[in-house]
mmCIF file of C-alpha atoms (C1' of nucleotides) in Angstrom:
data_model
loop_
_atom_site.group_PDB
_atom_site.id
_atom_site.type_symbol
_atom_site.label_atom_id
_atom_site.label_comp_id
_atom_site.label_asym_id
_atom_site.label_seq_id
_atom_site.Cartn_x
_atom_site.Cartn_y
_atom_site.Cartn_z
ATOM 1 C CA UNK A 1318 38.161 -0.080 8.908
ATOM 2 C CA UNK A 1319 40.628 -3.223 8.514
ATOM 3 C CA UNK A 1320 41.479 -4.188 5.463
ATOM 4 C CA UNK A 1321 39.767 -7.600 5.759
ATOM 5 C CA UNK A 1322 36.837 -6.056 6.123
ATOM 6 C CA UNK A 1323 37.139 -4.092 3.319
ATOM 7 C CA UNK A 1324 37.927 -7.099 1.005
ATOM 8 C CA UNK A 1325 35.088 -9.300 2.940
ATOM 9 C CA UNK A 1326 32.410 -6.302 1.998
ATOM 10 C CA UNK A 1327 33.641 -5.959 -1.628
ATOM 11 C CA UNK A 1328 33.248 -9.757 -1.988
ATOM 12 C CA UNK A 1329 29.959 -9.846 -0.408
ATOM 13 C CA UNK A 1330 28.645 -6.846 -2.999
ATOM 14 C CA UNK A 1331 30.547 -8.621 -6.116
ATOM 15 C CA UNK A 1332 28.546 -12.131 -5.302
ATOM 16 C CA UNK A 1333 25.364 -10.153 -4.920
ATOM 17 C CA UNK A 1334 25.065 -8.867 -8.032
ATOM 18 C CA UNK A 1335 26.601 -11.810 -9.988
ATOM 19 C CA UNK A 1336 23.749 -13.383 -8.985
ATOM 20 C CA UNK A 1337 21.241 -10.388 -9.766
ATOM 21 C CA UNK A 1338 22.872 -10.678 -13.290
ATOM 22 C CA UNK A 1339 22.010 -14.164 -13.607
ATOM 23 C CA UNK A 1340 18.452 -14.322 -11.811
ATOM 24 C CA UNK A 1341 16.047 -10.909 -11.693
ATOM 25 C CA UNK A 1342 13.499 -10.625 -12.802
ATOM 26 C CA UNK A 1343 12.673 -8.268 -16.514
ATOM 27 C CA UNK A 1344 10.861 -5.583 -14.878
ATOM 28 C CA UNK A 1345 9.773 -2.648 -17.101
ATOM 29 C CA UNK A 1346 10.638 0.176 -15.027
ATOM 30 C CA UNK A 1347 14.282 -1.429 -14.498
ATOM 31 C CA UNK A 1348 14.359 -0.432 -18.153
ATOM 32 C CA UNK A 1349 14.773 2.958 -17.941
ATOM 33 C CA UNK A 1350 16.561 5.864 -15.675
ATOM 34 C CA UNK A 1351 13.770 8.678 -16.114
ATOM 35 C CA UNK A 1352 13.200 9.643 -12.582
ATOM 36 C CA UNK A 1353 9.837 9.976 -13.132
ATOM 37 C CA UNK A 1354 9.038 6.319 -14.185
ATOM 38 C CA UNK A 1355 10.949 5.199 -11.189
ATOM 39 C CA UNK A 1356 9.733 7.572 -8.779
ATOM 40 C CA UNK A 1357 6.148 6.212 -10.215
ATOM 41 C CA UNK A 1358 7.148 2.779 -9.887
ATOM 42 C CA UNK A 1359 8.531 3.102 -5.895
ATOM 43 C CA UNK A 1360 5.103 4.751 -5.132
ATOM 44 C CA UNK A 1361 3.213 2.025 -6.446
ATOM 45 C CA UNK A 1362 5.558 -0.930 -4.798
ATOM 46 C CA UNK A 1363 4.994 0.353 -1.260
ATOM 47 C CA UNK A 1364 3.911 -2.116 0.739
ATOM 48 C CA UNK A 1365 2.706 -3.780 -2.832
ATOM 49 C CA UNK A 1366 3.798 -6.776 -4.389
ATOM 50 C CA UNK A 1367 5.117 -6.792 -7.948
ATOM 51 C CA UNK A 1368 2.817 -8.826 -9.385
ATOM 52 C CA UNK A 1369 -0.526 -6.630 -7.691
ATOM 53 C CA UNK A 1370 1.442 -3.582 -8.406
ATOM 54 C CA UNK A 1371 2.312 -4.070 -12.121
ATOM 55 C CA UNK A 1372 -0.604 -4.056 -14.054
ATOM 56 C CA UNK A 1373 -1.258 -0.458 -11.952
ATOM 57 C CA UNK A 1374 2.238 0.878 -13.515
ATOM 58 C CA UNK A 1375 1.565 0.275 -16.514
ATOM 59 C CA UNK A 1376 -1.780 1.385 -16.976
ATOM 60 C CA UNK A 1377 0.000 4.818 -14.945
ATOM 61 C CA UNK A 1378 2.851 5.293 -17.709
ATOM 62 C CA UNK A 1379 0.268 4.816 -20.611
ATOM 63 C CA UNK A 1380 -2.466 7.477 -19.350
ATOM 64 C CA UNK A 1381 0.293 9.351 -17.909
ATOM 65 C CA UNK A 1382 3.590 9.185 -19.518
ATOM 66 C CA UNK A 1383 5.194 12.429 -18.050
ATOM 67 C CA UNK A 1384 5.250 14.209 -14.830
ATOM 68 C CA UNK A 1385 3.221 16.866 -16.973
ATOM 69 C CA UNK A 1386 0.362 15.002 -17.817
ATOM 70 C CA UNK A 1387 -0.222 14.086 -14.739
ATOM 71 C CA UNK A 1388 0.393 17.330 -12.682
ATOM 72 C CA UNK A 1389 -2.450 18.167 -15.254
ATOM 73 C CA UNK A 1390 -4.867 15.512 -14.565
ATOM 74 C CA UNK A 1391 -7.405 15.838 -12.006
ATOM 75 C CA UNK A 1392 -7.053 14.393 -8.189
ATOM 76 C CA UNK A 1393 -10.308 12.285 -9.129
ATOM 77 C CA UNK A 1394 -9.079 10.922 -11.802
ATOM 78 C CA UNK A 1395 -5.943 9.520 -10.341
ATOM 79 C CA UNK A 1396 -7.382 7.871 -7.406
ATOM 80 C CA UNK A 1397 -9.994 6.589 -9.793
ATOM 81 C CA UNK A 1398 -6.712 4.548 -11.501
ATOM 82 C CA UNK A 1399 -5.569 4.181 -8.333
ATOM 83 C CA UNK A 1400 -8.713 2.129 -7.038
ATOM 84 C CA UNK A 1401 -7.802 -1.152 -5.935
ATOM 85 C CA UNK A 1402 -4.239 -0.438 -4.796
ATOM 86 C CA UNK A 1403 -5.008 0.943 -1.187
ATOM 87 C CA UNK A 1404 -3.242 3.162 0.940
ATOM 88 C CA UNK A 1405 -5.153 5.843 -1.128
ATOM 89 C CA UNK A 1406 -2.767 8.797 0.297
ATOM 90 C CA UNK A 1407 -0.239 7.049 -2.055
ATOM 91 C CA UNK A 1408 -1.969 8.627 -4.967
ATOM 92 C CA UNK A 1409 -3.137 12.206 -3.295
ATOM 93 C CA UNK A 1410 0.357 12.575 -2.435
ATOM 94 C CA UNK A 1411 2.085 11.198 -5.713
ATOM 95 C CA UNK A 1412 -0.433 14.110 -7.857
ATOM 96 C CA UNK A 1413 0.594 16.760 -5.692
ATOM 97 C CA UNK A 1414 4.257 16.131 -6.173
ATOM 98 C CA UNK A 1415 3.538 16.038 -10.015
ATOM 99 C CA UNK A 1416 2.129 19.254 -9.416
ATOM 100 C CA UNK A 1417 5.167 20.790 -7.255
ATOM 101 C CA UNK A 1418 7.326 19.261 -9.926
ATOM 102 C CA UNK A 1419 6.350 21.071 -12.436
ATOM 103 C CA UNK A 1420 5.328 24.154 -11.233
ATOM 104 C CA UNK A 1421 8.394 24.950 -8.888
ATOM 105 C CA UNK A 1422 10.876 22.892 -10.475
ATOM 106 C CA UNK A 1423 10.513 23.153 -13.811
ATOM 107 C CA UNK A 1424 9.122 19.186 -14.427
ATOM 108 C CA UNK A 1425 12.178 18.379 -13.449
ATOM 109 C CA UNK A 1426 12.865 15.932 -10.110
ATOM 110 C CA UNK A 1427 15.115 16.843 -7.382
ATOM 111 C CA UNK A 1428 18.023 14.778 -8.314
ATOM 112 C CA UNK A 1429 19.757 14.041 -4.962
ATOM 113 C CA UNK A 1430 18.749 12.139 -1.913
ATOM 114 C CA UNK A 1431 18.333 15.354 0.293
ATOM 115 C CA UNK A 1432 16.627 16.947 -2.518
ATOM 116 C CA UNK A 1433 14.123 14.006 -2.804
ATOM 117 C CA UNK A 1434 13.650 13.235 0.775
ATOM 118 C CA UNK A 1435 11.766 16.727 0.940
ATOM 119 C CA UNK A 1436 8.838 15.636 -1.622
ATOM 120 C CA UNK A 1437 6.001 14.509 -0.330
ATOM 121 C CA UNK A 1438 5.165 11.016 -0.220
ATOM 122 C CA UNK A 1439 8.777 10.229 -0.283
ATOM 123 C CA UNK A 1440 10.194 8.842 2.667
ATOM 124 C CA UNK A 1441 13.972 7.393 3.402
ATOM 125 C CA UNK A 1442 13.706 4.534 0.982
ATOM 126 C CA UNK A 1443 11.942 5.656 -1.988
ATOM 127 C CA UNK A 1444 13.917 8.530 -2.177
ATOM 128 C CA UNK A 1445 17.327 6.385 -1.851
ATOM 129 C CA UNK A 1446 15.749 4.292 -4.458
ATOM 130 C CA UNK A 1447 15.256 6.944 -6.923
ATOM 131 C CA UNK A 1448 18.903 8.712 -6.280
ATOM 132 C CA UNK A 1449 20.662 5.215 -6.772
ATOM 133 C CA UNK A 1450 18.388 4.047 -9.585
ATOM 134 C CA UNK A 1451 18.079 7.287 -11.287
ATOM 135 C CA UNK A 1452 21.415 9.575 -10.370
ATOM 136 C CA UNK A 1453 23.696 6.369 -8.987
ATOM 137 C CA UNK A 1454 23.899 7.897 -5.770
ATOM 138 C CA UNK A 1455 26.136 5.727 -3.770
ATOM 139 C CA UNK A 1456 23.415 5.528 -0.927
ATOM 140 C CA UNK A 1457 21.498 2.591 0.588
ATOM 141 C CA UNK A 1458 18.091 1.765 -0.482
ATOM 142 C CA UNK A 1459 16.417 -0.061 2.369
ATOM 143 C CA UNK A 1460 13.728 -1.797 2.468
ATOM 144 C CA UNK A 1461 11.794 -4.847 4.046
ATOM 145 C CA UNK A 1462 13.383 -7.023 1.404
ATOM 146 C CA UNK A 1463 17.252 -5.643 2.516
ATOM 147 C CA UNK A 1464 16.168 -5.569 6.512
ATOM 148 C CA UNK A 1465 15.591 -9.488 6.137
ATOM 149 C CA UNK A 1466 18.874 -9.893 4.215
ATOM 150 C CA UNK A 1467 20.849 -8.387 6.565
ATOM 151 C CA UNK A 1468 19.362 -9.631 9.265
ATOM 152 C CA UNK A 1469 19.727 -12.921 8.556
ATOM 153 C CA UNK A 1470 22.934 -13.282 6.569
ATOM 154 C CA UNK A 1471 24.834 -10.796 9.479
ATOM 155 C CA UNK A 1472 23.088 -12.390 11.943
ATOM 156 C CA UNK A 1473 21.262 -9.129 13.111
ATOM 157 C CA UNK A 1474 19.136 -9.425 15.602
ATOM 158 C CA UNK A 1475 17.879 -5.783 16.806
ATOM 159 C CA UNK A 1476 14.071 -5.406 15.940
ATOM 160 C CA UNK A 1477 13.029 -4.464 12.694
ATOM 161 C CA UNK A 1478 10.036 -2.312 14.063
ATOM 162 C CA UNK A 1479 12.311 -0.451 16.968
ATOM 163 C CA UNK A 1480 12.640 3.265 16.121
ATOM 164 C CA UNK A 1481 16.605 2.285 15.953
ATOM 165 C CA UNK A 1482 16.288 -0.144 13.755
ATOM 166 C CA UNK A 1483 16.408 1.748 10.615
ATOM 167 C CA UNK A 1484 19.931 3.557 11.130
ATOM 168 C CA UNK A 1485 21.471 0.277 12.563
ATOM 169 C CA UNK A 1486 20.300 -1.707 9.303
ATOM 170 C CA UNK A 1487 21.081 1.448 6.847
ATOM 171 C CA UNK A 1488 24.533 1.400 8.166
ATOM 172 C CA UNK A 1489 25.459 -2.113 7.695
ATOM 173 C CA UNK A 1490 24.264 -1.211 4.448
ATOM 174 C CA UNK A 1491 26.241 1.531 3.517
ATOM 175 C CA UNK A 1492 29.330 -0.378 4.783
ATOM 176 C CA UNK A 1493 28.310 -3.046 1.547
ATOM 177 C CA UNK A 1494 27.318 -0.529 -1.254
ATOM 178 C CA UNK A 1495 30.029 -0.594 -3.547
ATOM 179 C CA UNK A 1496 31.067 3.285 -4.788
ATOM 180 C CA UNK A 1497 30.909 1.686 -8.509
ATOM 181 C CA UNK A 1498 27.449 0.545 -9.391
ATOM 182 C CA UNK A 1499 25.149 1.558 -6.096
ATOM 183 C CA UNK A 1500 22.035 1.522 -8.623
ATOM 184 C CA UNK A 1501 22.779 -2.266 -9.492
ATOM 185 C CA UNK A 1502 24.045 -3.112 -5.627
ATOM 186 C CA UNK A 1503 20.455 -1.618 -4.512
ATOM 187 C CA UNK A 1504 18.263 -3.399 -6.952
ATOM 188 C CA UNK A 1505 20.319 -6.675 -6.100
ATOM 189 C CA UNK A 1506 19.725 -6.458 -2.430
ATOM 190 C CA UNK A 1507 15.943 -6.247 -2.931
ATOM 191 C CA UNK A 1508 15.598 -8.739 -5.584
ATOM 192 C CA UNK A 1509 17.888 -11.349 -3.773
ATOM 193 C CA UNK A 1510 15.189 -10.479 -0.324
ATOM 194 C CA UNK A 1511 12.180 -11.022 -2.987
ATOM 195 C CA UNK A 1512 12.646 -14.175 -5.073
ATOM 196 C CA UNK A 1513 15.834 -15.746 -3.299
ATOM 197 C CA UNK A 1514 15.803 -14.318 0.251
ATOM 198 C CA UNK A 1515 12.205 -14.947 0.756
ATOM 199 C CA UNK A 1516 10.701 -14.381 4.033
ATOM 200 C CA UNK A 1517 8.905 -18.028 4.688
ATOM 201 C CA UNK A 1518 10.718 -21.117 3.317
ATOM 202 C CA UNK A 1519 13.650 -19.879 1.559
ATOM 203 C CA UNK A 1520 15.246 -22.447 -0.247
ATOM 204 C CA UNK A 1521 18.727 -21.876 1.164
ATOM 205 C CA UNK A 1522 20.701 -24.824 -0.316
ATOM 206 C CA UNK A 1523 20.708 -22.549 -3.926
ATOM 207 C CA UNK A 1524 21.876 -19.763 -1.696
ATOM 208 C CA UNK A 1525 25.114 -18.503 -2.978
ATOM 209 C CA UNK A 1526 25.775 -17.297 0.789
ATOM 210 C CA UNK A 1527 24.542 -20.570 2.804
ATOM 211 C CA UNK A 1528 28.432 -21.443 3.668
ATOM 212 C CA UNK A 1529 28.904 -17.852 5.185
ATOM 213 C CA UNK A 1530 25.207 -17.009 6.326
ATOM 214 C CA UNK A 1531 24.501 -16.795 9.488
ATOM 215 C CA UNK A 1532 20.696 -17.362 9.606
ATOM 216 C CA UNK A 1533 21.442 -20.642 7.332
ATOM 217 C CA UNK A 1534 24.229 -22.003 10.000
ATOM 218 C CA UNK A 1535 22.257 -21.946 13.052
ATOM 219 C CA UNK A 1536 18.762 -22.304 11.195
ATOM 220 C CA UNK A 1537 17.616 -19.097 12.622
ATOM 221 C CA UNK A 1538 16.325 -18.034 8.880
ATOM 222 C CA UNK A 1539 12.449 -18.107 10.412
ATOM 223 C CA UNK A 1540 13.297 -16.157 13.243
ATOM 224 C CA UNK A 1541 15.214 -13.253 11.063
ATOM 225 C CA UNK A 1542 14.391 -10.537 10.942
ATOM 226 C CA UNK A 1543 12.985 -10.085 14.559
ATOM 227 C CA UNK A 1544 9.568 -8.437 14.259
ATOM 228 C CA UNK A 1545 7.194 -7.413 17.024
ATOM 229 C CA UNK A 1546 4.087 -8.318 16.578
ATOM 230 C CA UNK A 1547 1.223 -5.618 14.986
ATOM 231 C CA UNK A 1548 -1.700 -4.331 17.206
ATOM 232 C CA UNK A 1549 -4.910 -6.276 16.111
ATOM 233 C CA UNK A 1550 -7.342 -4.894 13.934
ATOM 234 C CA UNK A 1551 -10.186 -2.872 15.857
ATOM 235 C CA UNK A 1552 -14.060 -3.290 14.867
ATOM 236 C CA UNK A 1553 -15.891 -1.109 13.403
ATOM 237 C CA UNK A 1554 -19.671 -1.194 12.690
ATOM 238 C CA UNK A 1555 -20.839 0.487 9.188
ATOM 239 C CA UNK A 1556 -24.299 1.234 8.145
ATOM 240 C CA UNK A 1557 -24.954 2.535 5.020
ATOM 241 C CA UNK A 1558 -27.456 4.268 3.343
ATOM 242 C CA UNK A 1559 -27.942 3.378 -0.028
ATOM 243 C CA UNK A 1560 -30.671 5.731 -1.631
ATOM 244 C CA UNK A 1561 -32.007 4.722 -5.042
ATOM 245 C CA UNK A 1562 -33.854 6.672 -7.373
ATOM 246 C CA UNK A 1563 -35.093 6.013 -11.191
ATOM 247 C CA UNK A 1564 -31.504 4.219 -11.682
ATOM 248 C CA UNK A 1565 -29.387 7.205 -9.649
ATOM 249 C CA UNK A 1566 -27.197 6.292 -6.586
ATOM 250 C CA UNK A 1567 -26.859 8.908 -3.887
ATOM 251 C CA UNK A 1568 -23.125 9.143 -2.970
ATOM 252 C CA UNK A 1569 -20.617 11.168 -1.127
ATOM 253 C CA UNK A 1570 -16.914 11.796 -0.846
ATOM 254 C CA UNK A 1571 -15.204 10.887 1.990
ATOM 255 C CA UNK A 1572 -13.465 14.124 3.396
ATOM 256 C CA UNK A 1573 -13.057 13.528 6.776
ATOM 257 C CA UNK A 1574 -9.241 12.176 8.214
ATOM 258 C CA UNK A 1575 -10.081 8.030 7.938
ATOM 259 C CA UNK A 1576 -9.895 5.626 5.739
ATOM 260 C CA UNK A 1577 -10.529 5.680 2.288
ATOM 261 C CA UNK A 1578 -10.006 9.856 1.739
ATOM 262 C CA UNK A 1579 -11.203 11.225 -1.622
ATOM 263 C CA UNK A 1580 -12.896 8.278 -2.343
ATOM 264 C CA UNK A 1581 -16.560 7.966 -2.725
ATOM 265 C CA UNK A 1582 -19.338 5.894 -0.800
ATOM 266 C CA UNK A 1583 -23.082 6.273 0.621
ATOM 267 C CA UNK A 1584 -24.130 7.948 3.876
ATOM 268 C CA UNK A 1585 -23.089 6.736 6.264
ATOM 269 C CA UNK A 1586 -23.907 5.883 9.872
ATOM 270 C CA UNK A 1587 -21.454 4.219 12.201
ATOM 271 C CA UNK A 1588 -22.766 2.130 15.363
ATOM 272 C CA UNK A 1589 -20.721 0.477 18.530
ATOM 273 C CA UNK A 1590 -22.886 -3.184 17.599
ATOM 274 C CA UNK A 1591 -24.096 -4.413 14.325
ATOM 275 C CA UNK A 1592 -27.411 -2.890 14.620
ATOM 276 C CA UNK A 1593 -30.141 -5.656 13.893
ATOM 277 C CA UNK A 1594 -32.983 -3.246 12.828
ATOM 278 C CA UNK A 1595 -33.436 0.516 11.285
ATOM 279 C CA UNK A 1596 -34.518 1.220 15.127
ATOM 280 C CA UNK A 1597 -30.473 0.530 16.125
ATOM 281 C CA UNK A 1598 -29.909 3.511 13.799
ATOM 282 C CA UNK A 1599 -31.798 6.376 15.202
ATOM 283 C CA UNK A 1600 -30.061 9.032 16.636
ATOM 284 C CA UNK A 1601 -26.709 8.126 15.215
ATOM 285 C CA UNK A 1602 -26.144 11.499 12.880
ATOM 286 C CA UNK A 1603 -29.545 12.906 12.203
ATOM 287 C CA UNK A 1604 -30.067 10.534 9.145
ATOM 288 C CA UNK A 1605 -32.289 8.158 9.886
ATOM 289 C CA UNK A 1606 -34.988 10.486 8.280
ATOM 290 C CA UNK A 1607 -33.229 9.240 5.289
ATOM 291 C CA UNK A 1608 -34.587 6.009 5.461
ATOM 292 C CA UNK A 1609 -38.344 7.319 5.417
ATOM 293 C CA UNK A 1610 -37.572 8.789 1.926
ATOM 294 C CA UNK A 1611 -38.564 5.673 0.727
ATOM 295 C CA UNK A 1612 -39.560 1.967 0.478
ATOM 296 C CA UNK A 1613 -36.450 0.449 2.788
ATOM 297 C CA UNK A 1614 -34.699 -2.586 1.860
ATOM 298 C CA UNK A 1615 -32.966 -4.567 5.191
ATOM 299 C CA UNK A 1616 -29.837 -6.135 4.835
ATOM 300 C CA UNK A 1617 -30.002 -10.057 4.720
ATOM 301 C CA UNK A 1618 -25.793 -9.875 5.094
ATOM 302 C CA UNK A 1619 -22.919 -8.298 6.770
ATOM 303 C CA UNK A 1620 -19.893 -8.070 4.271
ATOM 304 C CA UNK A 1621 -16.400 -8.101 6.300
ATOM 305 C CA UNK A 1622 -14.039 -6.080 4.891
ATOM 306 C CA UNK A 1623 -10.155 -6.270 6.135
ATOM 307 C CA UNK A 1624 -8.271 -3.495 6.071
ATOM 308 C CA UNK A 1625 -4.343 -2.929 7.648
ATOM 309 C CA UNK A 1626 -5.774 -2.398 11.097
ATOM 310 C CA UNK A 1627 -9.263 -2.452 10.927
ATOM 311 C CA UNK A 1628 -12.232 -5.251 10.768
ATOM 312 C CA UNK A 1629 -15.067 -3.506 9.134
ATOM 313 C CA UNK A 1630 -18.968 -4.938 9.485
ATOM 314 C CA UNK A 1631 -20.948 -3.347 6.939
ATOM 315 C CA UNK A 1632 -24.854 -3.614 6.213
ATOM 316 C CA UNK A 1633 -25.919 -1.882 3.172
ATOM 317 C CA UNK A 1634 -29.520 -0.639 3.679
ATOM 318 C CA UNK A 1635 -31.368 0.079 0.844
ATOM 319 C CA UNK A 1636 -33.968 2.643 0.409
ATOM 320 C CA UNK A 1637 -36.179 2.928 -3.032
ATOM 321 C CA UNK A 1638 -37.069 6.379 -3.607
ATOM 322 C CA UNK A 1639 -40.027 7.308 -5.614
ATOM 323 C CA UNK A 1640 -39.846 10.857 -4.927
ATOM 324 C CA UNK A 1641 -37.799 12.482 -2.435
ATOM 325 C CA UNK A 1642 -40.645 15.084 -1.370
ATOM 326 C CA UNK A 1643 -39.612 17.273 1.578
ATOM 327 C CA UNK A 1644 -36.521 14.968 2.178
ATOM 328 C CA UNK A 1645 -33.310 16.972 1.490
ATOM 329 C CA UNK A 1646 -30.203 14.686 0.595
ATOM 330 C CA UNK A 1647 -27.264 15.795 3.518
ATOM 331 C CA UNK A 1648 -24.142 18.190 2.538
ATOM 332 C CA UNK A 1649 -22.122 16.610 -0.300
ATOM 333 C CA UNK A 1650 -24.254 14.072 -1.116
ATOM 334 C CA UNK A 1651 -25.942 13.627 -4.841
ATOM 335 C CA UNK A 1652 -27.131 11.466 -6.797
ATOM 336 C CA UNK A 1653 -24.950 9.834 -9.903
ATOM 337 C CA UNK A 1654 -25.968 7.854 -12.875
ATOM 338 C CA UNK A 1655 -24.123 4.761 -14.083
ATOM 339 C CA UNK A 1656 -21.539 6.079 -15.802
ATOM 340 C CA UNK A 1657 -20.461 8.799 -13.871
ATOM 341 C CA UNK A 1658 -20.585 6.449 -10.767
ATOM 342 C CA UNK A 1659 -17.858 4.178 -12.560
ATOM 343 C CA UNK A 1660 -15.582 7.186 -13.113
ATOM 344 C CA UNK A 1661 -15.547 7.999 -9.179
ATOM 345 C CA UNK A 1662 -12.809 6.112 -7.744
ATOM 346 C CA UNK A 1663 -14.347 3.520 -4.907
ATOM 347 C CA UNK A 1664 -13.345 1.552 -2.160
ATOM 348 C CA UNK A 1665 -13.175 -2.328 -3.399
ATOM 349 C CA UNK A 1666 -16.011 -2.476 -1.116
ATOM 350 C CA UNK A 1667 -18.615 -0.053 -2.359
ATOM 351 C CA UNK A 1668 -17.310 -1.159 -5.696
ATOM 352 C CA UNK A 1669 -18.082 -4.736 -5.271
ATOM 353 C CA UNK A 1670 -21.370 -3.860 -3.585
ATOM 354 C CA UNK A 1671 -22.306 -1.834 -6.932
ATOM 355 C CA UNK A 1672 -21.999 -4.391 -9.160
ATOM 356 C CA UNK A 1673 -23.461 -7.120 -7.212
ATOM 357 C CA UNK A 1674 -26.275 -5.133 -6.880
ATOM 358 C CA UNK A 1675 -27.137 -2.724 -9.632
ATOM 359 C CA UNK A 1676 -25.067 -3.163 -12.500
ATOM 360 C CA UNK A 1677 -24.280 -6.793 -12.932
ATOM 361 C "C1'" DG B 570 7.024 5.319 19.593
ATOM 362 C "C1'" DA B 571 2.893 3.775 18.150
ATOM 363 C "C1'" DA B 572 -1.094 4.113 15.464
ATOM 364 C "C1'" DC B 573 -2.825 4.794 11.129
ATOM 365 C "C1'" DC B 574 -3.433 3.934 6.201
ATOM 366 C "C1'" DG B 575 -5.835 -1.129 1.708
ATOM 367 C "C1'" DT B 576 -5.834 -5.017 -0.740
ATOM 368 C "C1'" DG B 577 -4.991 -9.676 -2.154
ATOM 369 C "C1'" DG B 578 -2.344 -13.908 -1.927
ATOM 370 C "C1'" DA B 579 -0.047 -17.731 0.558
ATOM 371 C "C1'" DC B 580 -0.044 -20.902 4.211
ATOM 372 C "C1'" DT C 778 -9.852 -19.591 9.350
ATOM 373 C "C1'" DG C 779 -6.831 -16.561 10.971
ATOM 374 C "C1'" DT C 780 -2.407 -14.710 10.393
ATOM 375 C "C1'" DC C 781 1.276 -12.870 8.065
ATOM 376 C "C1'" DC C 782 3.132 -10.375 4.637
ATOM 377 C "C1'" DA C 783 4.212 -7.032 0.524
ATOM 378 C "C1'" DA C 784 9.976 -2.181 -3.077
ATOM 379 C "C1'" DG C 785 6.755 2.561 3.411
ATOM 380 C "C1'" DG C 786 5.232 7.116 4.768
ATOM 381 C "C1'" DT C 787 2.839 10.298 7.770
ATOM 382 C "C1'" DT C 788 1.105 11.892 12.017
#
DNA sequence: GAACCGTGGAC
DNA sequence: TGTCCAAGGTT
């Protein structure tokens, strides 16, 4: 490499985090270098913002302020903290690396890259996060937040969701990270791509690189990072079966591979249309003799729930049971009482749905 | 490589 | 209102 390069990259890192020093943001888990915190912490900011994503840690590091308490807490009860979040296998995965942590490792994290890259749950740039962060491991920590600052201060224009992508943008990285401070250069990059960097309207005239940036120059800055667009959302049509007896709620986990695993809802029956009447639900799974357990309730509105890429239509059909006679509730299913229905974690959905409807 | 996996906020 | 996006990872 030529020396001018060398100085231009050095530069580049030293202006980066003289302005970290002087803008981030207090952040608790930037207080502390206990793996497990920040290993916590990266889970939880996935694809979450800070400000949805706080109140989570926190409520995390006071029920469980060790890897050991929560390798010992129950899967349940960790999506049930989890509920809200999303992206439940987040959770499932985070307990059973608690678990591995402390039963094959002594409760104590890998502490290298390669080491951390092998837990589950942790992909290329959590576990960068956590070596820098937690060991200073001189290696890059990339995320959406670095991709876009890059992109648009190099003038990179290779597409952030093409397999190559990731190596192109981790290298141009590594070329910055300064052998000194990586933990600091890291955290820098990603605050400067949340609160300076930001991906619409950036206010580029405090930028301290708008004389050498070349997104700024040729007023590219909402065009960088190039990003292909995301497949739309597919419908789906969900019925459920809300059985009601003396105050219970029938429910059921959800085991299958789909959305929402380990969490709880109703039976379920899933049609191609919105079905109109309990007649568009016969023959779809064998439980429509569900809905002769009891007095049945018709839906007077769909709820649409969004998710990352699906557009759920669901009709909650209610069926007051007096006595479930012959009727035989399916595998899995049973019937909870108020409080134990709060301690199952939930979709937002059935959650919502609950309250509105029986314990408001 | 592309699809999948949640939720809420900003525009 | 619909779309995009947010400290990604797994299959």
């Amino acid at each position: 490499m030529p020396a001018s390069s060398v100085h231009k990259d050095a530069t580049f890192s030293q202006k980066l985090i003289q302005w970290y020093h002087r803008h981030h943001r207090d952040l608790p888990w930037r207080q502390t270098t206990d793996p497990y915190k920040i290993w916590l912490s990266e889970i939880i900011l996935q694809q979450t913002r800070v400000v949805q994503g706080m109140p989570y840690y926190l409520r995390f590091v006071e029920k469980y302020p060790t890897v050991q308490d929560l390798a010992r807490a129950d899967e349940q009860d960790v999506l049930r903290l989890w509920q809200g979040l999303g992206y439940y296998s987040r959770a499932r995965n985070m307990h059973y690396t608690a678990r591995q942590v402390v039963g094959e490792f002594g409760g104590k994290f890998p502490d290298s890259y390669s080491g951390l890259l092998k837990l589950k749950g942790v992909g290329e740039y959590t576990a960068a996060a956590i070596a820098s962060f937690a060991f200073n491991e001189a290696v890059p920590a990339v995320d959406g937040n670095v991709y876009r600052v890059l992109a648009r201060i190099f003038g990179i224009k290779t597409d952030i969701m093409h397999s190559s992508a990731k190596r192109e943008f981790t290298a141009a990285a590594q070329r910055l990270i300064p052998a000194d401070d990586p933990a600091t250069f890291n955290q820098a990059m990603i605050e400067f791509g949340a609160i300076q960097c930001q991906p619409v309207a950036p206010d580029c005239l405090l930028c301290p690189f708008n004389e050498s940036c070349y997104a700024f120059e040729n007023g590219m800055q909402s065009f960088l990072p190039v990003k292909s667009k995301k497949a739309k959302a597919r419908n789906r049509y969900l019925n459920y079966l809300v059985l009601e007896k003396g105050g219970l709620i029938a429910m059921k986990e959800r085991i299958k591979k789909d959305v929402w695993k380990g969490l709880y809802d109703f039976p379920i029956i899933e049609t191609l249309q919105e079905a109109q009447a309990p007649e568009d639900l016969a023959g779809e799974g064998g439980l429509e003799s569900l809905m002769m357990a009891g007095r049945l309730i018709v839906p007077d509105k769909t709820y649409v729930h969004l998710l990352s890429h699906q557009k759920l239509h669901v009709k909650f059909w209610q069926i007051k049971v007096e006595d479930m006679g012959t009727n035989v509730l399916p595998d899995g299913v049973s019937f909870y009482n108020e409080d134990q229905i709060d301690a199952l974690p939930k979709p937002i959905l059935i959650d919502t749905f609950i309250k509105e409807q029986f314990f408001s």
